[in-house]
Tab-separated table of C-alpha atoms and ligand atoms in Angstrom:
chain	number	residue	atom	x	y	z
A	1480	UNK	CA	-28.343	27.603	-64.645
A	1481	UNK	CA	-26.178	29.737	-65.714
A	1482	UNK	CA	-26.032	34.271	-65.915
A	1483	UNK	CA	-25.889	35.680	-69.068
A	1484	UNK	CA	-25.260	39.351	-69.753
A	1485	UNK	CA	-27.687	39.744	-72.068
A	1486	UNK	CA	-28.268	43.253	-72.882
A	1487	UNK	CA	-26.965	47.081	-71.963
A	1488	UNK	CA	-29.084	50.689	-71.909
A	1489	UNK	CA	-26.942	54.213	-70.580
A	1490	UNK	CA	-28.235	57.658	-70.170
A	1491	UNK	CA	-26.431	60.936	-70.341
A	1492	UNK	CA	-27.703	64.227	-69.036
A	1493	UNK	CA	-28.093	66.777	-72.054
A	1494	UNK	CA	-25.686	69.309	-69.352
A	1495	UNK	CA	-22.332	69.525	-70.828
A	1496	UNK	CA	-19.788	70.426	-68.439
A	1497	UNK	CA	-16.412	71.655	-69.326
A	1498	UNK	CA	-13.136	71.918	-68.047
A	1499	UNK	CA	-12.949	75.899	-68.792
A	1500	UNK	CA	-16.313	75.825	-67.517
A	1501	UNK	CA	-14.874	74.192	-64.107
A	1502	UNK	CA	-11.547	77.491	-64.568
A	1503	UNK	CA	-14.847	80.317	-63.813
A	1504	UNK	CA	-15.231	78.412	-60.516
A	1505	UNK	CA	-12.714	77.337	-58.660
A	1506	UNK	CA	-8.455	77.615	-59.435
A	1507	UNK	CA	-7.414	74.884	-61.956
A	1508	UNK	CA	-6.918	74.871	-65.489
A	1509	UNK	CA	-8.225	72.696	-69.151
A	1510	UNK	CA	-4.396	71.502	-68.875
A	1511	UNK	CA	-4.031	70.507	-65.476
A	1512	UNK	CA	-7.125	68.463	-65.483
A	1513	UNK	CA	-6.279	66.894	-68.885
A	1514	UNK	CA	-2.862	65.875	-68.368
A	1515	UNK	CA	-3.271	64.592	-64.792
A	1516	UNK	CA	-7.758	62.594	-65.161
A	1517	UNK	CA	-7.858	62.624	-69.644
A	1518	UNK	CA	-10.902	64.420	-68.784
A	1519	UNK	CA	-12.272	66.740	-70.810
A	1520	UNK	CA	-16.084	66.934	-70.059
A	1521	UNK	CA	-18.300	65.682	-67.890
A	1522	UNK	CA	-22.657	65.674	-67.745
A	1523	UNK	CA	-24.453	67.472	-65.130
A	1524	UNK	CA	-27.819	66.504	-64.544
A	1525	UNK	CA	-31.163	69.345	-64.215
A	1526	UNK	CA	-31.690	70.249	-60.997
A	1527	UNK	CA	-35.017	68.895	-61.131
A	1528	UNK	CA	-33.634	65.881	-62.946
A	1529	UNK	CA	-33.102	62.222	-60.328
A	1530	UNK	CA	-30.898	59.354	-60.161
A	1531	UNK	CA	-34.196	56.847	-60.700
A	1532	UNK	CA	-35.168	59.369	-63.517
A	1533	UNK	CA	-31.924	58.769	-65.431
A	1534	UNK	CA	-31.864	54.906	-63.948
A	1535	UNK	CA	-35.443	54.271	-65.984
A	1536	UNK	CA	-33.722	55.529	-69.210
A	1537	UNK	CA	-31.354	53.123	-68.907
A	1538	UNK	CA	-33.349	50.805	-67.917
A	1539	UNK	CA	-35.793	51.458	-70.549
A	1540	UNK	CA	-33.344	50.778	-73.248
A	1541	UNK	CA	-31.978	47.911	-72.320
A	1542	UNK	CA	-34.860	46.040	-71.673
A	1543	UNK	CA	-36.218	47.182	-75.683
A	1544	UNK	CA	-32.498	45.453	-76.764
A	1545	UNK	CA	-33.020	41.971	-73.953
A	1546	UNK	CA	-36.356	41.469	-76.097
A	1547	UNK	CA	-37.742	40.423	-72.811
A	1548	UNK	CA	-41.021	41.882	-71.985
A	1549	UNK	CA	-40.469	44.460	-68.857
A	1550	UNK	CA	-42.821	42.192	-67.021
A	1551	UNK	CA	-39.988	39.488	-67.556
A	1552	UNK	CA	-37.814	41.318	-64.662
A	1553	UNK	CA	-38.223	39.866	-61.735
A	1554	UNK	CA	-35.525	41.850	-59.779
A	1555	UNK	CA	-34.049	45.161	-59.594
A	1556	UNK	CA	-31.090	46.400	-58.302
A	1557	UNK	CA	-29.841	49.632	-58.183
A	1558	UNK	CA	-25.662	50.804	-57.519
A	1559	UNK	CA	-25.217	54.332	-56.140
A	1560	UNK	CA	-23.804	56.578	-53.552
A	1561	UNK	CA	-26.079	59.659	-54.712
A	1562	UNK	CA	-29.963	58.252	-54.174
A	1563	UNK	CA	-33.390	59.845	-54.784
A	1564	UNK	CA	-33.553	59.673	-51.139
A	1565	UNK	CA	-31.370	59.510	-47.342
A	1566	UNK	CA	-32.839	56.820	-45.877
A	1567	UNK	CA	-35.618	55.508	-48.210
A	1568	UNK	CA	-37.311	54.255	-50.375
A	1569	UNK	CA	-34.808	52.791	-52.126
A	1570	UNK	CA	-33.802	53.719	-55.680
A	1571	UNK	CA	-34.680	50.647	-57.324
A	1572	UNK	CA	-37.509	50.826	-55.611
A	1573	UNK	CA	-38.208	54.287	-56.949
A	1574	UNK	CA	-37.344	52.532	-60.161
A	1575	UNK	CA	-39.842	49.944	-60.297
A	1576	UNK	CA	-42.295	51.868	-59.188
A	1577	UNK	CA	-41.753	54.448	-62.260
A	1578	UNK	CA	-41.865	51.417	-64.183
A	1579	UNK	CA	-44.670	50.186	-63.096
A	1580	UNK	CA	-43.177	46.961	-61.458
A	1581	UNK	CA	-44.609	47.012	-58.233
A	1582	UNK	CA	-44.414	43.696	-57.529
A	1583	UNK	CA	-40.276	43.075	-58.049
A	1584	UNK	CA	-37.646	42.422	-55.511
A	1585	UNK	CA	-36.456	45.592	-55.516
A	1586	UNK	CA	-32.864	46.793	-52.954
A	1587	UNK	CA	-29.768	49.230	-53.143
A	1588	UNK	CA	-26.134	48.309	-52.800
A	1589	UNK	CA	-23.396	50.773	-51.567
A	1590	UNK	CA	-20.159	50.173	-52.833
A	1591	UNK	CA	-19.149	53.637	-54.693
A	1592	UNK	CA	-17.683	53.246	-57.694
A	1593	UNK	CA	-17.334	49.025	-57.216
A	1594	UNK	CA	-20.962	49.580	-57.835
A	1595	UNK	CA	-21.245	48.042	-60.818
A	1596	UNK	CA	-19.227	44.615	-60.373
A	1597	UNK	CA	-21.085	44.451	-56.827
A	1598	UNK	CA	-24.693	44.337	-58.325
A	1599	UNK	CA	-23.879	41.946	-60.955
A	1600	UNK	CA	-22.257	39.906	-59.021
A	1601	UNK	CA	-25.556	40.019	-56.588
A	1602	UNK	CA	-27.898	39.051	-60.079
A	1603	UNK	CA	-25.622	35.893	-60.822
A	1604	UNK	CA	-25.791	34.386	-56.534
A	1605	UNK	CA	-29.523	35.208	-57.997
A	1606	UNK	CA	-29.749	33.660	-61.108
A	1607	UNK	CA	-27.570	30.763	-60.193
A	1608	UNK	CA	-29.303	29.942	-57.528
A	1609	UNK	CA	-33.040	29.522	-58.767
A	1610	UNK	CA	-33.729	32.552	-57.049
A	1611	UNK	CA	-34.964	34.496	-59.904
A	1612	UNK	CA	-34.627	34.456	-64.031
A	1613	UNK	CA	-34.463	37.849	-64.920
A	1614	UNK	CA	-32.457	40.726	-63.826
A	1615	UNK	CA	-32.284	44.549	-64.092
A	1616	UNK	CA	-28.605	45.640	-62.297
A	1617	UNK	CA	-28.448	49.332	-62.939
A	1618	UNK	CA	-25.422	51.933	-62.179
A	1619	UNK	CA	-26.935	55.056	-61.168
A	1620	UNK	CA	-26.143	58.795	-60.625
A	1621	UNK	CA	-26.018	62.463	-59.748
A	1622	UNK	CA	-23.014	62.975	-58.023
A	1623	UNK	CA	-23.376	66.564	-59.360
A	1624	UNK	CA	-25.982	66.488	-55.971
A	1625	UNK	CA	-22.563	65.570	-54.145
A	1626	UNK	CA	-20.000	67.055	-55.000
A	1627	UNK	CA	-18.583	69.964	-53.724
A	1628	UNK	CA	-17.997	72.868	-56.073
A	1629	UNK	CA	-15.350	74.448	-54.145
A	1630	UNK	CA	-12.806	71.937	-54.248
A	1631	UNK	CA	-10.910	71.529	-57.340
A	1632	UNK	CA	-9.742	68.207	-55.760
A	1633	UNK	CA	-12.736	66.529	-56.073
A	1634	UNK	CA	-14.916	69.085	-58.660
A	1635	UNK	CA	-13.327	68.326	-61.445
A	1636	UNK	CA	-13.564	64.856	-61.455
A	1637	UNK	CA	-17.095	64.125	-61.583
A	1638	UNK	CA	-19.908	63.742	-63.611
A	1639	UNK	CA	-24.217	62.463	-63.749
A	1640	UNK	CA	-24.922	59.448	-65.718
A	1641	UNK	CA	-26.614	55.689	-65.845
A	1642	UNK	CA	-26.743	52.758	-67.682
A	1643	UNK	CA	-28.596	49.313	-67.457
A	1644	UNK	CA	-27.729	46.596	-67.944
A	1645	UNK	CA	-30.833	42.738	-67.628
A	1646	UNK	CA	-29.162	39.926	-67.023
A	1647	UNK	CA	-30.363	36.567	-67.537
A	1648	UNK	CA	-30.649	32.315	-66.622
A	1649	UNK	CA	-29.617	30.289	-69.330
A	1650	UNK	CA	-28.527	27.220	-69.684
A	1651	UNK	CA	-25.919	28.092	-72.553
A	1652	UNK	CA	-22.588	27.133	-71.109
A	1653	UNK	CA	-20.163	29.534	-73.857
A	1654	UNK	CA	-23.000	32.325	-72.406
A	1655	UNK	CA	-22.006	31.869	-68.821
A	1656	UNK	CA	-20.471	34.847	-66.855
A	1657	UNK	CA	-16.822	33.166	-66.276
A	1658	UNK	CA	-15.946	34.629	-62.853
A	1659	UNK	CA	-16.710	37.361	-60.679
A	1660	UNK	CA	-14.392	38.988	-58.264
A	1661	UNK	CA	-15.159	41.724	-54.839
A	1662	UNK	CA	-13.630	42.583	-52.319
A	1663	UNK	CA	-12.799	45.355	-49.435
A	1664	UNK	CA	-10.649	47.268	-47.186
A	1665	UNK	CA	-12.731	49.405	-44.612
A	1666	UNK	CA	-9.258	50.437	-42.647
A	1667	UNK	CA	-9.030	52.742	-45.948
A	1668	UNK	CA	-12.629	54.571	-45.970
A	1669	UNK	CA	-11.339	57.310	-44.493
A	1670	UNK	CA	-10.009	56.983	-48.600
A	1671	UNK	CA	-12.903	58.426	-49.448
A	1672	UNK	CA	-15.973	59.566	-47.811
A	1673	UNK	CA	-19.271	61.540	-47.346
A	1674	UNK	CA	-18.015	62.316	-43.427
A	1675	UNK	CA	-21.356	63.502	-41.714
A	1676	UNK	CA	-24.961	63.512	-41.228
A	1677	UNK	CA	-24.623	60.004	-40.672
A	1678	UNK	CA	-25.055	57.710	-37.091
A	1679	UNK	CA	-21.018	57.357	-37.009
A	1680	UNK	CA	-21.659	61.679	-37.077
A	1681	UNK	CA	-24.628	62.514	-37.149
A	1682	UNK	CA	-26.267	66.110	-37.028
A	1683	UNK	CA	-28.663	67.154	-34.027
A	1684	UNK	CA	-30.929	69.641	-35.383
A	1685	UNK	CA	-30.192	70.303	-39.106
A	1686	UNK	CA	-28.418	68.324	-41.893
A	1687	UNK	CA	-26.551	70.572	-43.962
A	1688	UNK	CA	-25.901	70.171	-48.190
A	1689	UNK	CA	-22.149	70.544	-47.608
A	1690	UNK	CA	-22.956	66.814	-44.425
A	1691	UNK	CA	-23.364	64.610	-48.129
A	1692	UNK	CA	-20.315	66.337	-50.378
A	1693	UNK	CA	-17.516	63.777	-50.684
A	1694	UNK	CA	-13.810	64.431	-49.244
A	1695	UNK	CA	-11.458	62.629	-51.161
A	1696	UNK	CA	-7.725	61.716	-50.331
A	1697	UNK	CA	-6.486	61.817	-54.506
A	1698	UNK	CA	-3.279	60.926	-54.550
A	1699	UNK	CA	-3.333	58.303	-51.993
A	1700	UNK	CA	-6.383	56.505	-53.452
A	1701	UNK	CA	-4.715	56.639	-56.548
A	1702	UNK	CA	-1.667	54.600	-55.711
A	1703	UNK	CA	-3.453	52.386	-54.291
A	1704	UNK	CA	-5.971	51.542	-57.156
A	1705	UNK	CA	-3.745	51.366	-59.955
A	1706	UNK	CA	-1.776	48.559	-56.930
A	1707	UNK	CA	-4.712	46.766	-55.953
A	1708	UNK	CA	-6.141	46.252	-59.614
A	1709	UNK	CA	-3.321	45.358	-61.569
A	1710	UNK	CA	-3.658	42.650	-58.735
A	1711	UNK	CA	-7.046	42.075	-59.307
A	1712	UNK	CA	-7.277	41.638	-62.931
A	1713	UNK	CA	-3.816	39.333	-63.414
A	1714	UNK	CA	-5.101	36.994	-60.754
A	1715	UNK	CA	-8.856	36.721	-62.685
A	1716	UNK	CA	-7.275	35.798	-65.950
A	1717	UNK	CA	-4.611	33.824	-64.040
A	1718	UNK	CA	-7.673	32.134	-62.047
A	1719	UNK	CA	-9.367	31.494	-65.278
A	1720	UNK	CA	-6.011	30.431	-67.441
A	1721	UNK	CA	-7.453	33.423	-69.784
A	1722	UNK	CA	-4.816	35.190	-71.701
A	1723	UNK	CA	-5.146	38.705	-71.653
A	1724	UNK	CA	-4.505	38.859	-75.681
A	1725	UNK	CA	-8.024	36.590	-75.496
A	1726	UNK	CA	-9.885	39.758	-73.849
A	1727	UNK	CA	-11.948	41.951	-76.896
A	1728	UNK	CA	-12.491	44.321	-74.174
A	1729	UNK	CA	-11.234	45.781	-71.426
A	1730	UNK	CA	-13.980	48.125	-70.171
A	1731	UNK	CA	-11.991	49.710	-66.649
A	1732	UNK	CA	-13.951	52.410	-63.768
A	1733	UNK	CA	-13.739	55.559	-65.322
A	1734	UNK	CA	-12.062	57.351	-62.603
A	1735	UNK	CA	-8.372	58.380	-64.393
A	1736	UNK	CA	-6.633	57.794	-67.779
A	1737	UNK	CA	-3.238	57.465	-65.667
A	1738	UNK	CA	-4.843	54.511	-63.745
A	1739	UNK	CA	-6.158	52.717	-66.750
A	1740	UNK	CA	-3.500	52.683	-68.473
A	1741	UNK	CA	-0.857	51.687	-65.547
A	1742	UNK	CA	-3.650	48.691	-65.404
A	1743	UNK	CA	-4.014	48.219	-69.532
A	1744	UNK	CA	-0.297	48.850	-69.134
A	1745	UNK	CA	0.351	45.854	-67.274
A	1746	UNK	CA	-1.622	43.411	-68.924
A	1747	UNK	CA	0.189	44.558	-71.964
A	1748	UNK	CA	-3.084	44.869	-73.986
A	1749	UNK	CA	-3.897	47.411	-77.091
A	1750	UNK	CA	-4.437	50.244	-77.138
A	1751	UNK	CA	-7.865	48.887	-79.402
A	1752	UNK	CA	-8.612	46.815	-76.614
A	1753	UNK	CA	-9.407	49.650	-73.808
A	1754	UNK	CA	-12.448	51.753	-73.622
A	1755	UNK	CA	-12.346	54.822	-72.811
A	1756	UNK	CA	-15.076	57.276	-71.491
A	1757	UNK	CA	-14.050	59.363	-69.219
A	1758	UNK	CA	-12.738	62.120	-71.549
A	1759	UNK	CA	-16.252	62.753	-71.916
A	1760	UNK	CA	-17.904	61.850	-69.137
A	1761	UNK	CA	-15.622	62.215	-65.695
A	1762	UNK	CA	-15.722	59.911	-63.320
A	1763	UNK	CA	-19.631	59.037	-62.445
A	1764	UNK	CA	-18.959	56.628	-59.837
A	1765	UNK	CA	-21.180	53.242	-60.136
A	1766	UNK	CA	-22.615	54.411	-63.708
A	1767	UNK	CA	-19.157	54.145	-65.186
A	1768	UNK	CA	-18.715	51.275	-66.176
A	1769	UNK	CA	-22.284	50.197	-68.169
A	1770	UNK	CA	-22.255	53.311	-69.718
A	1771	UNK	CA	-18.777	53.117	-71.150
A	1772	UNK	CA	-20.652	49.126	-72.271
A	1773	UNK	CA	-22.982	51.209	-73.766
A	1774	UNK	CA	-20.518	53.465	-75.830
A	1775	UNK	CA	-19.013	50.887	-77.305
A	1776	UNK	CA	-22.701	49.465	-78.067
A	1777	UNK	CA	-24.135	51.721	-79.943
A	1778	UNK	CA	-20.862	52.526	-81.667
A	1779	UNK	CA	-21.601	49.147	-83.592
A	1780	UNK	CA	-18.005	47.815	-81.249
A	1781	UNK	CA	-19.873	45.359	-79.307
A	1782	UNK	CA	-20.732	41.576	-80.495
A	1783	UNK	CA	-22.354	38.428	-78.975
A	1784	UNK	CA	-19.215	36.467	-77.616
A	1785	UNK	CA	-17.006	39.151	-77.493
A	1786	UNK	CA	-14.802	38.520	-73.961
A	1787	UNK	CA	-15.117	41.320	-71.577
A	1788	UNK	CA	-12.781	41.940	-68.968
A	1789	UNK	CA	-14.690	44.733	-65.556
A	1790	UNK	CA	-13.130	46.146	-63.350
A	1791	UNK	CA	-13.820	48.508	-60.658
A	1792	UNK	CA	-11.880	50.626	-57.628
A	1793	UNK	CA	-14.320	53.123	-55.014
A	1794	UNK	CA	-15.239	53.757	-51.775
A	1795	UNK	CA	-14.849	51.471	-48.804
A	1796	UNK	CA	-12.958	50.976	-50.067
A	1797	UNK	CA	-14.215	48.324	-51.868
A	1798	UNK	CA	-12.260	46.701	-55.781
A	1799	UNK	CA	-13.612	44.338	-57.984
A	1800	UNK	CA	-13.289	42.612	-60.962
A	1801	UNK	CA	-15.499	39.655	-63.731
A	1802	UNK	CA	-15.011	38.074	-66.182
A	1803	UNK	CA	-17.912	37.801	-69.297
A	1804	UNK	CA	-19.168	36.968	-72.589
A	1805	UNK	CA	-21.561	39.282	-73.894
A	1806	UNK	CA	-24.214	37.116	-74.117
A	1807	UNK	CA	-26.808	39.668	-75.874
A	1808	UNK	CA	-29.967	38.992	-77.501
B	405	UT7	O1	-13.479	56.497	-58.276
B	405	UT7	C1	-12.851	56.319	-57.299
B	405	UT7	C2	-11.498	56.452	-57.486
B	405	UT7	N1	-10.704	57.100	-57.091
B	405	UT7	C3	-10.115	57.523	-57.823
B	405	UT7	O2	-9.231	56.353	-57.726
B	405	UT7	C4	-8.793	59.091	-57.684
B	405	UT7	C5	-7.850	58.916	-58.265
B	405	UT7	N2	-7.304	60.426	-57.323
B	405	UT7	C6	-6.619	60.664	-58.867
B	405	UT7	O3	-7.223	60.678	-60.232
B	405	UT7	C7	-5.767	61.819	-59.118
B	405	UT7	O4	-4.670	61.906	-57.351
B	405	UT7	C8	-6.578	63.588	-58.619
B	405	UT7	C9	-6.041	63.522	-60.167
B	405	UT7	C10	-7.223	63.418	-57.824
B	405	UT7	C11	-5.685	64.231	-58.372
B	405	UT7	O5	-4.085	64.245	-59.065
B	405	UT7	P1	-2.489	63.340	-58.912
B	405	UT7	O6	-1.969	63.779	-59.442
B	405	UT7	O7	-2.709	62.575	-57.981
B	405	UT7	O8	-2.470	65.566	-56.998
B	405	UT7	P2	-2.377	65.746	-56.258
B	405	UT7	O9	-3.551	65.444	-55.135
B	405	UT7	O10	-1.237	64.653	-55.226
B	405	UT7	O11	-1.931	67.464	-56.428
B	405	UT7	C12	-0.607	67.918	-57.378
B	405	UT7	C13	-1.092	69.323	-57.112
B	405	UT7	C14	-0.820	70.033	-55.776
B	405	UT7	O12	-0.197	71.257	-55.328
B	405	UT7	P3	0.486	71.332	-54.712
B	405	UT7	O13	1.155	70.595	-53.225
B	405	UT7	O14	1.765	70.082	-55.377
B	405	UT7	O15	1.756	72.244	-54.484
B	405	UT7	C15	-2.798	70.447	-55.671
B	405	UT7	O16	-2.988	71.101	-54.989
B	405	UT7	O17	-1.984	69.857	-57.299
B	405	UT7	C16	-2.935	70.744	-57.011
B	405	UT7	N3	-4.231	70.508	-57.359
B	405	UT7	C17	-4.535	70.972	-58.763
B	405	UT7	N4	-4.051	71.797	-59.217
B	405	UT7	C18	-5.013	72.316	-60.521
B	405	UT7	C19	-5.087	69.341	-57.251
B	405	UT7	N5	-6.182	69.696	-57.889
B	405	UT7	C20	-5.822	70.884	-58.789
B	405	UT7	C21	-6.442	71.412	-59.577
B	405	UT7	N6	-5.792	72.182	-60.342
B	405	UT7	N7	-7.635	70.999	-59.830
């Protein structure tokens, strides 16, 4: 049995936060943000809108496009670093309950911006082992809830949103996910972290909101991201004997235009192979790859049989890549 990437869906909140809006909050300019990141605007969830609310909207679209019934889903895995609740219940169980799927296996994973590639690898492994048939994977983030809007080094980057996909068992090898690679280096954990509030640095009496805010060594992370991702995508292509010219869509994590451009250039990709949404959504962490893929789909540019190369890099540190056809319905 193989695992096929059957369908994609996403949700973006209505509220837009532009670079000009940010200039009223911190010492920055539209020119600096555009030049250094490629970001022009990002979406911000409503105050009462949770990560699971966004995840459910993305998931419903993905299921509808898969041709399956909701009741066919036998596992839900959510990648998030901005869960509805600090420890439990998991966002996946909240999503399952909101969708009326109380009996399915449901759990979250924490791999920051690489989350979607990690959940894809989990879906593949469960399906290929025969344990599950139709797995709903989700990347969903309310990054605005864990962002410090007085820190210009991070608040200009992040946005909110969700993306979801249905991964199904298939006997058709042409539909199968070809290869996946995930990795980590915990020695560089302090490059990107929310340092307080957990057992590593507990709050004895009260949990402050700031405890959950992201801190990042931006420039150091940037350099290692370019180097690591370039090696990673070259490796996965070589390992599978596939030329970069054969890739229909390179769908990278949308952290910074300059990182995407550097990796794309190393692979000698044409502009029309590279999927870019960073200008309109910013960095939505684990949601960014499925959100970008969904835009491609809704624009009519993602067809069954198209060969996709995904890559991502984020907190942990974690990184990974995936090579797969879009199976479609
Ligand atoms: O998604 C997970 C992985 N995350 C990433 O991959 C993010 C990687 N990092 C980045 O995208 C970039 O490092 C940033 C966009 C965060 C920063 O760009 P940079 O080119 O690495 O700038 P920098 O941190 O080296 O800062 C350069 C200058 C500094 O001023 P001085 O010391 O040269 O006077 C900063 O204080 O830019 C200043 N600066 C800003 N200026 C205006 C930093 N943030 C801002 C800002 N507006 N928002």
